[in-house]
Tab-separated table of C-alpha atoms in Angstrom:
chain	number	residue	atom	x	y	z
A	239	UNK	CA	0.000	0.000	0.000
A	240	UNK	CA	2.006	3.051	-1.437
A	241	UNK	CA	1.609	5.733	1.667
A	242	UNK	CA	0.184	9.310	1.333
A	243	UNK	CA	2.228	12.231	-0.222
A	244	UNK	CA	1.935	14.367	3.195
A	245	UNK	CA	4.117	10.964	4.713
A	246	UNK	CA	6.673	10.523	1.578
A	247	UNK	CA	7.530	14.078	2.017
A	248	UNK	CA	8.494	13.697	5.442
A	249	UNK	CA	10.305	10.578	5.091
A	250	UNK	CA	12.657	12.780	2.770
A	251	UNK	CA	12.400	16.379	4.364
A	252	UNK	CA	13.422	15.185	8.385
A	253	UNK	CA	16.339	13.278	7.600
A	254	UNK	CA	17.806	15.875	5.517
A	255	UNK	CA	16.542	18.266	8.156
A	256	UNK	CA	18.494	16.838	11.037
A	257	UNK	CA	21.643	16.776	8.280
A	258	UNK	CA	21.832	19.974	8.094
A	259	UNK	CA	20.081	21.392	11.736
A	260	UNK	CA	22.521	19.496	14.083
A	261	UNK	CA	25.372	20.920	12.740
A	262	UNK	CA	24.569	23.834	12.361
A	263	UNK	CA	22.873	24.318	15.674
A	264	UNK	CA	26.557	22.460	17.483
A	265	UNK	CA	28.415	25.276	15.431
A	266	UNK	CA	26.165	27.977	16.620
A	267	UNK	CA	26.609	27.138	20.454
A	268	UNK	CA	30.526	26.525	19.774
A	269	UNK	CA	30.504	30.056	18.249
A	270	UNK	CA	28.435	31.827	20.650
A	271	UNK	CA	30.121	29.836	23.553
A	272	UNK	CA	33.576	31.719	22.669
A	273	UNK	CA	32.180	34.859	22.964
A	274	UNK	CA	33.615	36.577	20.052
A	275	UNK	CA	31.244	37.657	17.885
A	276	UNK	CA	30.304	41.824	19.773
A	277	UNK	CA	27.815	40.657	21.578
A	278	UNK	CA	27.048	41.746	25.096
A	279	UNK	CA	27.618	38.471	27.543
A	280	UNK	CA	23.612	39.067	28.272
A	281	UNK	CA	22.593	38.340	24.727
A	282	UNK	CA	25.335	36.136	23.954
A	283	UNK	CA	23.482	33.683	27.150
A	284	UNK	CA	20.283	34.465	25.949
A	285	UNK	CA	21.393	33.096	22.154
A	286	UNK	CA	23.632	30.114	23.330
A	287	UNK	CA	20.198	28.597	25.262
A	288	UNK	CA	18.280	29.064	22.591
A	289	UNK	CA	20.671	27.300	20.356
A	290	UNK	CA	20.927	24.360	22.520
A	291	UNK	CA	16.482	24.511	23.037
A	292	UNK	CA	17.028	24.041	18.817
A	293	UNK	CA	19.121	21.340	19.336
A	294	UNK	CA	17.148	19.307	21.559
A	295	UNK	CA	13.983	19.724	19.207
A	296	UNK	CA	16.210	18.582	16.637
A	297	UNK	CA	17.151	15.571	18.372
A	298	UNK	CA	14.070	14.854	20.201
A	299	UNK	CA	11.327	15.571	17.576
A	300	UNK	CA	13.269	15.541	14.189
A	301	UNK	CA	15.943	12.304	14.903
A	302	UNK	CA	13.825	10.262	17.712
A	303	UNK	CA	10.433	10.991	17.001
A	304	UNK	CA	10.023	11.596	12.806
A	305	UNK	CA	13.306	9.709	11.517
A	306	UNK	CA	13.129	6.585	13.805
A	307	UNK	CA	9.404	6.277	13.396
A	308	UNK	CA	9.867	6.378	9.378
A	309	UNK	CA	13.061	3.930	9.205
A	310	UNK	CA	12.988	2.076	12.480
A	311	UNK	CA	9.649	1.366	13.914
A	312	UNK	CA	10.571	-1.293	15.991
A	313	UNK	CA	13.630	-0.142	17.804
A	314	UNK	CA	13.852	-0.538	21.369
A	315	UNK	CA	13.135	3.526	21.215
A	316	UNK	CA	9.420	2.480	20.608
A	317	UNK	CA	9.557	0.728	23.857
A	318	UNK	CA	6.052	2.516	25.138
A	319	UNK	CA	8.259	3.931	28.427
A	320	UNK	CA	10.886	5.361	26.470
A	321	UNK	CA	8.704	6.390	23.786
A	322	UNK	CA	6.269	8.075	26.265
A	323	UNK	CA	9.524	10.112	27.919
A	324	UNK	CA	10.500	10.816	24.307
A	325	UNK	CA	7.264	12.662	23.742
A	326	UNK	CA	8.051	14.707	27.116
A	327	UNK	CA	11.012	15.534	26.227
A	328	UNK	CA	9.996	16.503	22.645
A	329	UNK	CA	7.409	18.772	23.916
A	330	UNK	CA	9.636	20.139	26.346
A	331	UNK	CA	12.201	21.093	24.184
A	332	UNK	CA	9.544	23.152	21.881
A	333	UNK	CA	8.590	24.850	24.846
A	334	UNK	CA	11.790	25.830	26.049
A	335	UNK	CA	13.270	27.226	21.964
A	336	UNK	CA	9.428	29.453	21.930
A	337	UNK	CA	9.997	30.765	25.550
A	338	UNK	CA	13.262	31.240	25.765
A	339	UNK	CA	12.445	33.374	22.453
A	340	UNK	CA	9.756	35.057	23.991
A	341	UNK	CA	12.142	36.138	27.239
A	342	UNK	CA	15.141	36.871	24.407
A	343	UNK	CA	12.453	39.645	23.300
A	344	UNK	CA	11.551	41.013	26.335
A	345	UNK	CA	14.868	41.610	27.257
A	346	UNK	CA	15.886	43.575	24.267
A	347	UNK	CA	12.059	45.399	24.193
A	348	UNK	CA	13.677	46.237	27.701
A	349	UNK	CA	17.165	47.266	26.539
A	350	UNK	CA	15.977	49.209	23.657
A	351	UNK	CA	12.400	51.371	25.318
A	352	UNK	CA	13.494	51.416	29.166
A	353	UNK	CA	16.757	53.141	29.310
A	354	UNK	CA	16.502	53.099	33.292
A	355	UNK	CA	15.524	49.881	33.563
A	356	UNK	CA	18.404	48.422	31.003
A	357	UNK	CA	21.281	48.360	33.378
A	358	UNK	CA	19.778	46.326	36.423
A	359	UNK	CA	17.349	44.142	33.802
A	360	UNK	CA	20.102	43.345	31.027
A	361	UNK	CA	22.897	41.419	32.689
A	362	UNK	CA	24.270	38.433	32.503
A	363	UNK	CA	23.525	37.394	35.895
A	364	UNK	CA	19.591	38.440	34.934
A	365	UNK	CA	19.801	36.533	31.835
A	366	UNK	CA	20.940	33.188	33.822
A	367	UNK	CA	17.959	33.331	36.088
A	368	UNK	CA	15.690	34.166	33.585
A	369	UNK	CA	16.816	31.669	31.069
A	370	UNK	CA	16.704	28.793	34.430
A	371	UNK	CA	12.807	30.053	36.081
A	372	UNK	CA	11.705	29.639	32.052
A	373	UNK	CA	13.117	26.221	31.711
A	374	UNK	CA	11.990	24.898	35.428
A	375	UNK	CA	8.649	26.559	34.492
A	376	UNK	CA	8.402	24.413	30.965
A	377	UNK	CA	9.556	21.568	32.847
A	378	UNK	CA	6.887	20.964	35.258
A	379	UNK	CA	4.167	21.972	32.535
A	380	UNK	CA	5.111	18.811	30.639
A	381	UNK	CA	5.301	16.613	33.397
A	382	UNK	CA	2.140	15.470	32.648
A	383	UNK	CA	2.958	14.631	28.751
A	384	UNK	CA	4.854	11.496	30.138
A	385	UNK	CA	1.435	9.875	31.188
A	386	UNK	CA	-1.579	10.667	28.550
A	387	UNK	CA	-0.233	7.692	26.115
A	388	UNK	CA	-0.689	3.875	26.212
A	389	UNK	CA	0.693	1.426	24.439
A	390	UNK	CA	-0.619	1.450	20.342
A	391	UNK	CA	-0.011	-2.530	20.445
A	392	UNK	CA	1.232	-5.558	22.518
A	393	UNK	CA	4.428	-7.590	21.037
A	394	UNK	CA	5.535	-10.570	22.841
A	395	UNK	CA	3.998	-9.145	26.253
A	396	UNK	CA	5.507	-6.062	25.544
A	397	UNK	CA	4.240	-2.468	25.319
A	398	UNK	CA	5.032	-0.982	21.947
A	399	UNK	CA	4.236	2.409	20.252
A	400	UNK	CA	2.482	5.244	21.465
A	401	UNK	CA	-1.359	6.075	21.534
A	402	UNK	CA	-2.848	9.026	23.115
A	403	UNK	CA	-5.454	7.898	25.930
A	404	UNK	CA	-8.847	7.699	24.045
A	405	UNK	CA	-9.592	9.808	27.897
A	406	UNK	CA	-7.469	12.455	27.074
A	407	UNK	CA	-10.259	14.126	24.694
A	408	UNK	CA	-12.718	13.466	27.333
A	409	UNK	CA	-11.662	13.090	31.131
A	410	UNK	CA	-12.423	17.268	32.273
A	411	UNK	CA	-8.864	17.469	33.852
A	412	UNK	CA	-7.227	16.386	31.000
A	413	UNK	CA	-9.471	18.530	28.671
A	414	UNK	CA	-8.420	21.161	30.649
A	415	UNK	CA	-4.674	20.557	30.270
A	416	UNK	CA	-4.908	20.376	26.740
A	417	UNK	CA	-6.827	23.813	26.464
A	418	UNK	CA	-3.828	25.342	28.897
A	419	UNK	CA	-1.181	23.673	27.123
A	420	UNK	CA	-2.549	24.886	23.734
A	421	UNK	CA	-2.526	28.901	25.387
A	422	UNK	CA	0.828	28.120	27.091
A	423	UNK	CA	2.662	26.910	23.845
A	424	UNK	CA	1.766	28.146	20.533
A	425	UNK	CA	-0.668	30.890	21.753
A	426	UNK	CA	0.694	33.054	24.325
A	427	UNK	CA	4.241	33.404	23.347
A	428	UNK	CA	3.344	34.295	19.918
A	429	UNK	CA	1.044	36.834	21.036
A	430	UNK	CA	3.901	37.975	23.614
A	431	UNK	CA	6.361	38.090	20.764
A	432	UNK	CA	4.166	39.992	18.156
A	433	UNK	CA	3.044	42.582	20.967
A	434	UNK	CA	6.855	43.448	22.767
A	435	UNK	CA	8.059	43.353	18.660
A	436	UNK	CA	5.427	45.997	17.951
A	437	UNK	CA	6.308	48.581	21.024
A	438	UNK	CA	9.969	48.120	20.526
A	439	UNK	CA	9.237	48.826	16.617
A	440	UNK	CA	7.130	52.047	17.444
A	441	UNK	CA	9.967	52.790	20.610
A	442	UNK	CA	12.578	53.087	17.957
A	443	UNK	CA	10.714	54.899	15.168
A	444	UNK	CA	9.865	57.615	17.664
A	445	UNK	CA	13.204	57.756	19.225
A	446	UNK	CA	14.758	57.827	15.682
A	447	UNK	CA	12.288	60.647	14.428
A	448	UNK	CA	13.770	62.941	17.668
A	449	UNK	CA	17.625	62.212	17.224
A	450	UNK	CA	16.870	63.073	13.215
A	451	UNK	CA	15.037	66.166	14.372
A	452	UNK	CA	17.924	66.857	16.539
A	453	UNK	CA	20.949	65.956	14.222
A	454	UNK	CA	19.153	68.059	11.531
A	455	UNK	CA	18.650	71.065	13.994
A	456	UNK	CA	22.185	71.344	15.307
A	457	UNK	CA	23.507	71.085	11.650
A	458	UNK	CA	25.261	67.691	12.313
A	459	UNK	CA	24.959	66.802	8.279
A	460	UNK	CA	25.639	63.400	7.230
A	461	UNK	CA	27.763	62.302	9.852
A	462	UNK	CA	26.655	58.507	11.014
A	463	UNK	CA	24.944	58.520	13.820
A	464	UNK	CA	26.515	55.467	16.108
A	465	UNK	CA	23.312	55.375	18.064
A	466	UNK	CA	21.069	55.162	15.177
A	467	UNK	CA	22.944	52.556	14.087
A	468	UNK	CA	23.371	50.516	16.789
A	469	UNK	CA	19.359	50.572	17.175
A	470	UNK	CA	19.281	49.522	13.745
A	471	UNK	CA	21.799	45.688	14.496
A	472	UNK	CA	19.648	45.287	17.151
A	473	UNK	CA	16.054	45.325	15.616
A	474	UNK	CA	17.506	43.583	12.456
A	475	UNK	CA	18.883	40.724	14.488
A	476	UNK	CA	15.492	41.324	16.827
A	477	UNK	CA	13.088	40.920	13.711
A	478	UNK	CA	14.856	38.311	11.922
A	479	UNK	CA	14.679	35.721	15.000
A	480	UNK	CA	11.855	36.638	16.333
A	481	UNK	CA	9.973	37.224	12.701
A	482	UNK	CA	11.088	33.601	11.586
A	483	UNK	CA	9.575	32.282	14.717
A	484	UNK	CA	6.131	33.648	14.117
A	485	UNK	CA	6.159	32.934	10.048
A	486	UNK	CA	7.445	29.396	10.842
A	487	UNK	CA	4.957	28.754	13.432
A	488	UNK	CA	1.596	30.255	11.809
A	489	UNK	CA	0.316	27.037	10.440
A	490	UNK	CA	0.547	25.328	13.918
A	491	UNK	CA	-1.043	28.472	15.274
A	492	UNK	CA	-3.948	28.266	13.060
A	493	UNK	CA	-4.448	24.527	13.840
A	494	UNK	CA	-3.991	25.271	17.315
A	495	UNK	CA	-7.343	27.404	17.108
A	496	UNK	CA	-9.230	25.032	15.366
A	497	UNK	CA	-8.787	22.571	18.026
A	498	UNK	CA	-9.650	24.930	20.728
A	499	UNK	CA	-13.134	26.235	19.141
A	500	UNK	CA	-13.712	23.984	16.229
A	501	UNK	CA	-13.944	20.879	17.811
A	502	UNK	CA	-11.071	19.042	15.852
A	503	UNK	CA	-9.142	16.265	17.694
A	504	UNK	CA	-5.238	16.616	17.248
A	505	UNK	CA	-3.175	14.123	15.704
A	506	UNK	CA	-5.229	12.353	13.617
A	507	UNK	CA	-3.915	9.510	11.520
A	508	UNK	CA	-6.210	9.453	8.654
A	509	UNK	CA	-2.981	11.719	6.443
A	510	UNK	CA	-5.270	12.150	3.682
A	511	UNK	CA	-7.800	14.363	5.201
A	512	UNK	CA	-6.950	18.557	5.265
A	513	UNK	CA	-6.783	18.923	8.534
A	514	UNK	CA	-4.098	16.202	9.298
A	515	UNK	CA	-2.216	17.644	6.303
A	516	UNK	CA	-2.417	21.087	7.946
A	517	UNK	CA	-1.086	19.877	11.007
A	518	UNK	CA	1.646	17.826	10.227
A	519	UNK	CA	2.988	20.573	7.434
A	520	UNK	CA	2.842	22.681	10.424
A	521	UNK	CA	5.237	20.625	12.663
A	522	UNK	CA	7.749	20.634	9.491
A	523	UNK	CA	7.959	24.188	9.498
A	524	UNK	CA	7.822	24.280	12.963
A	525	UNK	CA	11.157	22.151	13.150
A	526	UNK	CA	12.040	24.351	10.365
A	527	UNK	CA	12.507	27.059	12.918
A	528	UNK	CA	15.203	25.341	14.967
A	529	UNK	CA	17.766	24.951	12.517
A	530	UNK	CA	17.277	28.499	10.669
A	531	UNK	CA	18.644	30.812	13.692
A	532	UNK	CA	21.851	29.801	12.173
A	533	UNK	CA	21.871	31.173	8.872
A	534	UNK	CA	19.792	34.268	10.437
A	535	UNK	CA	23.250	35.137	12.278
A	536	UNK	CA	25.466	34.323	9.393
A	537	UNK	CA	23.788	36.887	7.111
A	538	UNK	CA	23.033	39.572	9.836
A	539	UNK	CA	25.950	39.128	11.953
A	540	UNK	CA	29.180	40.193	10.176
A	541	UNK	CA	31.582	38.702	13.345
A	542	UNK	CA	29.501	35.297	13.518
A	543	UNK	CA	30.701	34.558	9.666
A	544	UNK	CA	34.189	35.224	10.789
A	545	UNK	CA	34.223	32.598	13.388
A	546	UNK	CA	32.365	30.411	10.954
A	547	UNK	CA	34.678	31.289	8.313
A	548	UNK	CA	37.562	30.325	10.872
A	549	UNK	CA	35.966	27.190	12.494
A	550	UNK	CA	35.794	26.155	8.732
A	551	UNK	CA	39.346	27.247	7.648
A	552	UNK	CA	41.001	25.373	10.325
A	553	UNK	CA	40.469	21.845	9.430
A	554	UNK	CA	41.257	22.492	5.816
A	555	UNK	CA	44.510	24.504	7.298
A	556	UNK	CA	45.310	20.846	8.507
A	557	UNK	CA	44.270	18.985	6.591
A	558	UNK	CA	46.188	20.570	3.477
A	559	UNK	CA	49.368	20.535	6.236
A	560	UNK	CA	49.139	16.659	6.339
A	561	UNK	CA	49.279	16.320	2.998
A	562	UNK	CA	51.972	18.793	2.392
């Protein structure tokens, strides 16, 4: 029986994914790690656990989730224990790449709109708590994620596979944990993200129509105005993670509300249907996300391609040194 188009894409598109996503996303943290690309040590903490959030996705969702349920169903992975803490930790590592996104925002809305605020708020030492209270927080969420499956069939006396609990949909408590864990991850941190992107947007515009207003009163010319400019890395590197976030996870958004107020069960295996299409287009672009940070700092981040360029350069420095 020849499987649906939806699945044949996948088959192809997650394997080449995590081909291309883990190293990337290992280069990233090396690179950020060093602390050489300009960047203040706040941001460079808030980047480096975002990086390894992207990572664990990658590995969790893309490598033990997609890839081994495509090419090998019946590894000791699909154990129904360690399948059921794979799905925790899957989950959990989604939460912790959108939240740690969403606090990476608020602390440059922060750094850019609150002036007075920026020295206490935007420290490193800030930055580590933060980044720990959001992880703990995400943590404890998806505790319960471990227990909503059962086994999807019995080999040998042995649990294999993972079903969601037909009570899930209709037990009140865990109807209720669904609806929270639908507002807690996709809704509310996109929301958060959109709104703290729009008043840092409308902070800067203002702030850049005064210095103009300013520059052009006290005859300064065409002189480059550091300030300005410095603004103008931080939104572009702001709007670029932060933008590719929200575009990549729109589709999962959109499903997200149709399960809420349309009635529509999640994860439905019928992959000919629209909606099951929707959704699981929506988790490729969703895992899209967590291995496209990288390039986003290669094209707007003129010291990252240096390192890159020199991570790169040294092993064909030796390499050609053997030889020679």
């Amino acid at each position: 029986m020849e499987q649906p188009v939806i699945i044949q894409i996948e088959n192809i598109y997650y394997p080449i994914l995590a081909i291309v996503g883990v190293p990337a996303g290992l280069v990233t943290i090396v690179i950020f790690s060093r602390g050489k690309c300009g960047l203040s040590k706040c941001i460079t903490r808030y980047l480096v656990a975002m990086a390894a959030a992207d990572l664990m996705v990658l590995v969790f969702e893309v490598i033990l989730y997609e890839i081994k349920d495509a090419y090998f169903p019946y590894s000791f992975l699909n154990y129904t224990p360690i399948c059921s803490l794979n799905l925790a930790l899957l989950f959990l590592s989604i939460d912790w790449s959108v939240w740690l996104t969403v606090a990476f925002t608020f602390d440059r809305y922060v750094s850019i709109c609150h002036q007075t605020l920026r020295t206490k708020y935007c420290t490193d030492k800030t930055a580590t708590v933060v980044i720990t209270v959001v992880c703990f927080i995400s943590s404890l969420e998806n505790v319960p994620i471990f227990f909503i499956y059962e086994p999807r069939e019995i080999i040998d006396n042995e649990p294999w596979s993972c079903y969601t609990k037909p009570s899930f949909y209709t037990v009140p408590i865990w109807e209720a944990y669904l609806c929270f864990d639908i507002i807690f991850s996709p809704f509310a941190p996109l929301v958060l993200i959109m709104l703290l992107n729009a008043l840092t947007i409308r902070h800067i515009i203002q702030a850049n129509r005064v210095r103009s207003g300013l520059r052009g009163n006290n005859n300064f010319g065409n002189h480059t105005d550091t300030e300005m400019e410095n603004r103008r890395k931080s939104i572009i590197l702001l709007l670029a993670i932060s933008g590719n976030l929200i575009l990549l996870w729109m589709v999962v958004f959109i499903c997200a509300i149709f399960v809420l107020f349309a009635d529509i069960q999640m994860l439905q295996t019928n992959s000919n249907d629209p909606f099951p299409i929707a959704e699981q287009s929506g988790y490729m672009l969703r895992c899209l996300s967590s291995c496209t940070n990288t390039f986003i700092y290669a094209v707007s981040q003129s010291k990252f391609r240096d390192e890159l360029k020199n991570m790169i350069k040294r092993p064909l420095s030796l390499i050609t040194n053997l030889i020679k």
